[in-house]
Amino acid sequence: MNTYNPIYALLIFFAISFFGYLLFRPRKGWFWLIKNNLKSNEKIVIEDVLKQLYHSENSGKEVNVNSLTSALKFGDSIVVDAIKKMAINDLVQFDGDVLKLTNSGRDYALRIVRVHRLWEKYLAEKTGYDKTQWHEMAESKEHELSHEETNLLATKLGNPMYDPHGDPIPTNTGKIADVTGEFLSSLAVNAVGKIVHIEDEPDVIYKQILAENIHIGSQIRVVENNKKRVVFYAEGEEFKLAPIVAANITVAVLEKDEVIEENIVRLSSLKENEVAHILGISKESRGDNRRRLLDLGFVKGTEISIDLVSPMKNPIAYLVKGASIALRKDQASKILIKKD
Amino acid sequence: MNKNAIDNIIALSSELRWKIGDDFHDGLAEGIYADASEIANASISTDNEKKRFRLDSKIDKIVTSKTWGFPIMFLILGMILWLTILGANYPSSMLASLLLDNIHPALKSFATTIGAPWWLDGFLIDGVYLAVAWVIAVMLPPMAIFFPMFTLLEDFGYLPRVAFNLDYMFKKSGAHGKQALTMSMGFGCNAAGVVATRIIDSPRERLIAIITNNFSLCNGRWPTQILIATIFIGAVVPASFSAFASLFAVIGIAVLGIFFMFFTSWALTKTVLKGEVSTFNLELPPYRPPRFWKTIYTSIIDRTLIVLWRAILFAAPAGAVIWLISNIYIGNESVATWTINSLDGFGFLLGMNGVILLAYIVAIPANEIVIPTILMLTVMATGIVGGVGTGVMFELDSVNATGDILRAGGWTLLTAVNLMLFSLLHNPCSTTIYTIYKETKSAKWTTVASVLPLIMGFVITFLVAQIWRLVF
């Protein structure tokens, strides 16, 4: 017993650990791949094709078999087989080589979109998953929920109109609210508007927007717009984006006669010995977090000032309605105030 | 009303609901709050001068300041722990001499007088009674000192400031600043620490605090750490430094526990707890003079005695099991010897031995009886002279004599270091496991909280043992 070699023991240990890592590492682990492979079937391919067609048609792009196979991550033959089957079942039709949705195909696509956006809304409101994960999780969930489950989910969420990115959620009768607005990249200098939609695809650009800490629902003013960059003010902060990134943000332009609240800033910019009044809570603060803030008295019109700053500057305790309440920086950046 | 009309109304209502828009709920809530505050403002007059007592903000400026915030905090926590460990020594040894040295022999001789059969007397007095007595002697004094002091600080209003100071560090690992408090409470008793997580109102952060509370070295484990450090770590340095070295080793283990707490918190938020709802808010209540007697009363009744009662309930059967495994024979060997032999290989791989592993299995109900069990099993397994009988736990007054028995059992410095590590990283005691289940109402999280530290303990002691053997 006492004559074994510790090096062998260590080697065996690391081999087992490495194998476990290969098996269970997030997303790319063999276990998950096998599990997902078992689920991936014709239904998913068909539904993804429908969705792709729906989004393309909505943005006025024409789709043929080639562009479809390159847009989807399934094998070419799988997609072609699925399209054949869909044509037989009257979900799609060919117009020359352009692929189009039939009415029943459009209905089906709307149902998938509905589930996807409802699930994103659910993840935003009722769970703690990070924003960057919502889309991917909804991508797999949209194939799983039945019609009844979807309606139950919608009822539980209070039949929401928009998903957390600002996309309209189709009702169960297929009605869909419209998003009117212009891309941030095409706004004129000095235009004032409200961010109504942040596109979550492609992932790289979405993550850039999130890293900038740009919030949906915030009011903006464009100060510079050229081929190199778009510069705008929102909630007292200046943001600079590349036009390609700005094109993923939709802004509803506000008319001159609409009430425009001036000098909105984020609570995180409040300094010691300054006094301000709360204007509201940003749409980015959701679910339990939002309700808790409302419960604590962070409502419109409340006077607010800094009580204490912790040794590491975060959190900061604010004096609200006579109570001292500490909030973290990311929470404070979602409360809008007007300094006195 | 016919069905058609109802359907029409429902359709109309959802139509209107649609038109109102998403902001409706918020607007309503804000409206209610705004109205309420307006009414309150109109009907309540406050003396603005008195609103925030001057002394309050002065204290706050000091205890949350950059320079003084952390030193004050560490000083207070250090003081409490020092007073607990030191102050508990005296009453503990008094209780031990009363319960173990006086009442135990008295019970034994009483059993002999009434002619109880050896197995009944062994099972009840050497098994059940001894385990319960041990748990009371080791557990009661530190808890009766620690909890009142902690509760006084809580009552005074200082603890929320600690959470406020430390939140940034805890936030980095996905946890809540208040976890600093439940963690400190865990230094007293993990079960009490788990109950204390009720102060964290965010579901994810509360689960993190519950699962990682076990990494706080509790009262039941401090004596083990101190004893082993004194015997083995103190011996490797010159005698004049030995007290310092063993103290340093024990503090090192406690700090290592804090490190594992942060690391596990971070790992949990990145993996299994990703989807749980997470919120944050921390109210800093005004200071107030602690209600001394009420605090003492509630902390003794609510915290100390309840936890002690649970521990006794679990320790009693453990004592019985310890006696039984040493006295029930399969063939020529007792169950204990048989288990020790079969665990020895695995124990050796972890740099420990079968005795330690078996002691930790039977001591799941209470970490307090680990050392007495190890001594008894070592004496039994090695057949050296010592102890008071098969299945009867004992402890020696002399640290040197304890060291001699352990060395006779084949202990080395590696064994000692790994025992200290394993004492930090193993499953919580059954009282804590039961409390976790009661608090989470979830078999899943209870299992995670129980098995995770055990696996970490196996991995860490394994790695330490292999590297040790390669180097030395």
PDB file of N, CA, C and O in Angstrom, chain A residues 9 20 50 60 70 94 108 119 137 148 156 195 208 211 213 215 224 257 259-260 291 295 337:
ATOM      1  N   ALA A   9      -0.695   8.563  -9.301  1.00  0.00           N
ATOM      2  CA  ALA A   9      -1.956   8.970  -8.672  1.00  0.00           C
ATOM      3  C   ALA A   9      -2.399  10.319  -9.214  1.00  0.00           C
ATOM      4  O   ALA A   9      -3.564  10.515  -9.581  1.00  0.00           O
ATOM      5  N   GLY A  20     -13.823  14.565 -17.245  1.00  0.00           N
ATOM      6  CA  GLY A  20     -15.041  15.175 -16.710  1.00  0.00           C
ATOM      7  C   GLY A  20     -15.280  16.542 -17.308  1.00  0.00           C
ATOM      8  O   GLY A  20     -16.401  16.915 -17.630  1.00  0.00           O
ATOM      9  N   LEU A  50     -38.843  28.430 -40.904  1.00  0.00           N
ATOM     10  CA  LEU A  50     -39.996  29.338 -40.879  1.00  0.00           C
ATOM     11  C   LEU A  50     -39.622  30.687 -40.277  1.00  0.00           C
ATOM     12  O   LEU A  50     -39.957  31.748 -40.800  1.00  0.00           O
ATOM     13  N   GLY A  60     -37.948  42.741 -45.714  1.00  0.00           N
ATOM     14  CA  GLY A  60     -38.015  42.968 -47.161  1.00  0.00           C
ATOM     15  C   GLY A  60     -36.939  42.272 -47.965  1.00  0.00           C
ATOM     16  O   GLY A  60     -36.672  42.633 -49.095  1.00  0.00           O
ATOM     17  N   SER A  70     -27.171  28.824 -45.995  1.00  0.00           N
ATOM     18  CA  SER A  70     -25.993  29.451 -45.397  1.00  0.00           C
ATOM     19  C   SER A  70     -26.342  30.181 -44.105  1.00  0.00           C
ATOM     20  O   SER A  70     -25.484  30.367 -43.239  1.00  0.00           O
ATOM     21  N   PHE A  94     -42.818  28.215 -53.690  1.00  0.00           N
ATOM     22  CA  PHE A  94     -41.757  28.808 -54.507  1.00  0.00           C
ATOM     23  C   PHE A  94     -42.342  29.810 -55.473  1.00  0.00           C
ATOM     24  O   PHE A  94     -43.389  29.564 -56.090  1.00  0.00           O
ATOM     25  N   TYR A 108     -47.733  29.808 -38.442  1.00  0.00           N
ATOM     26  CA  TYR A 108     -46.842  28.928 -37.681  1.00  0.00           C
ATOM     27  C   TYR A 108     -45.627  29.725 -37.214  1.00  0.00           C
ATOM     28  O   TYR A 108     -45.234  29.688 -36.034  1.00  0.00           O
ATOM     29  N   TRP A 119     -40.681  33.888 -23.886  1.00  0.00           N
ATOM     30  CA  TRP A 119     -39.696  33.242 -23.011  1.00  0.00           C
ATOM     31  C   TRP A 119     -38.600  34.227 -22.608  1.00  0.00           C
ATOM     32  O   TRP A 119     -38.132  34.226 -21.475  1.00  0.00           O
ATOM     33  N   MET A 137     -31.169  30.900 -24.818  1.00  0.00           N
ATOM     34  CA  MET A 137     -32.066  29.999 -24.100  1.00  0.00           C
ATOM     35  C   MET A 137     -33.435  29.958 -24.757  1.00  0.00           C
ATOM     36  O   MET A 137     -34.060  28.903 -24.852  1.00  0.00           O
ATOM     37  N   GLU A 148     -50.848  25.418 -25.466  1.00  0.00           N
ATOM     38  CA  GLU A 148     -51.487  25.712 -24.181  1.00  0.00           C
ATOM     39  C   GLU A 148     -50.492  26.304 -23.196  1.00  0.00           C
ATOM     40  O   GLU A 148     -50.783  27.261 -22.492  1.00  0.00           O
ATOM     41  N   LYS A 156     -49.593  34.421 -17.274  1.00  0.00           N
ATOM     42  CA  LYS A 156     -48.825  34.643 -16.049  1.00  0.00           C
ATOM     43  C   LYS A 156     -47.990  35.901 -16.127  1.00  0.00           C
ATOM     44  O   LYS A 156     -47.738  36.554 -15.118  1.00  0.00           O
ATOM     45  N   ILE A 195     -35.138  55.314 -27.009  1.00  0.00           N
ATOM     46  CA  ILE A 195     -34.731  54.001 -27.511  1.00  0.00           C
ATOM     47  C   ILE A 195     -35.876  53.016 -27.319  1.00  0.00           C
ATOM     48  O   ILE A 195     -36.355  52.842 -26.195  1.00  0.00           O
ATOM     49  N   GLN A 208     -21.557  44.376 -27.318  1.00  0.00           N
ATOM     50  CA  GLN A 208     -20.949  45.717 -27.300  1.00  0.00           C
ATOM     51  C   GLN A 208     -21.929  46.749 -26.756  1.00  0.00           C
ATOM     52  O   GLN A 208     -21.568  47.609 -25.964  1.00  0.00           O
ATOM     53  N   ALA A 211     -22.269  46.327 -23.092  1.00  0.00           N
ATOM     54  CA  ALA A 211     -21.077  46.781 -22.375  1.00  0.00           C
ATOM     55  C   ALA A 211     -21.079  48.297 -22.233  1.00  0.00           C
ATOM     56  O   ALA A 211     -20.535  48.839 -21.276  1.00  0.00           O
ATOM     57  N   ASN A 213     -23.564  49.960 -21.558  1.00  0.00           N
ATOM     58  CA  ASN A 213     -24.559  50.317 -20.548  1.00  0.00           C
ATOM     59  C   ASN A 213     -25.651  51.215 -21.116  1.00  0.00           C
ATOM     60  O   ASN A 213     -26.052  52.202 -20.502  1.00  0.00           O
ATOM     61  N   HIS A 215     -29.447  51.777 -22.139  1.00  0.00           N
ATOM     62  CA  HIS A 215     -30.687  51.207 -21.627  1.00  0.00           C
ATOM     63  C   HIS A 215     -31.838  51.446 -22.577  1.00  0.00           C
ATOM     64  O   HIS A 215     -31.984  52.536 -23.135  1.00  0.00           O
ATOM     65  N   GLU A 224     -23.705  64.010 -32.835  1.00  0.00           N
ATOM     66  CA  GLU A 224     -22.791  63.872 -33.952  1.00  0.00           C
ATOM     67  C   GLU A 224     -23.169  62.602 -34.691  1.00  0.00           C
ATOM     68  O   GLU A 224     -23.472  61.591 -34.071  1.00  0.00           O
ATOM     69  N   ASP A 257     -43.486  69.042 -30.009  1.00  0.00           N
ATOM     70  CA  ASP A 257     -44.536  69.421 -29.063  1.00  0.00           C
ATOM     71  C   ASP A 257     -44.762  68.359 -27.978  1.00  0.00           C
ATOM     72  O   ASP A 257     -45.505  68.587 -27.043  1.00  0.00           O
ATOM     73  N   VAL A 259     -43.899  66.255 -24.669  1.00  0.00           N
ATOM     74  CA  VAL A 259     -43.197  66.684 -23.454  1.00  0.00           C
ATOM     75  C   VAL A 259     -41.821  66.024 -23.409  1.00  0.00           C
ATOM     76  O   VAL A 259     -41.710  64.805 -23.453  1.00  0.00           O
ATOM     77  N   ILE A 260     -40.826  66.823 -23.370  1.00  0.00           N
ATOM     78  CA  ILE A 260     -39.476  66.277 -23.274  1.00  0.00           C
ATOM     79  C   ILE A 260     -38.885  66.677 -21.932  1.00  0.00           C
ATOM     80  O   ILE A 260     -38.725  67.856 -21.634  1.00  0.00           O
ATOM     81  N   ARG A 291     -39.663  45.931  -8.393  1.00  0.00           N
ATOM     82  CA  ARG A 291     -40.709  46.002  -7.358  1.00  0.00           C
ATOM     83  C   ARG A 291     -40.119  46.381  -6.013  1.00  0.00           C
ATOM     84  O   ARG A 291     -40.692  47.166  -5.259  1.00  0.00           O
ATOM     85  N   ASP A 295     -41.042  49.459  -3.668  1.00  0.00           N
ATOM     86  CA  ASP A 295     -41.448  49.247  -2.274  1.00  0.00           C
ATOM     87  C   ASP A 295     -40.667  50.153  -1.322  1.00  0.00           C
ATOM     88  O   ASP A 295     -41.190  50.606  -0.318  1.00  0.00           O
ATOM     89  N   ILE A 337     -32.891  60.552 -12.238  1.00  0.00           N
ATOM     90  CA  ILE A 337     -33.152  61.670 -11.334  1.00  0.00           C
ATOM     91  C   ILE A 337     -32.973  62.984 -12.062  1.00  0.00           C
ATOM     92  O   ILE A 337     -32.460  63.041 -13.179  1.00  0.00           O
TER      93      ILE A 337
END
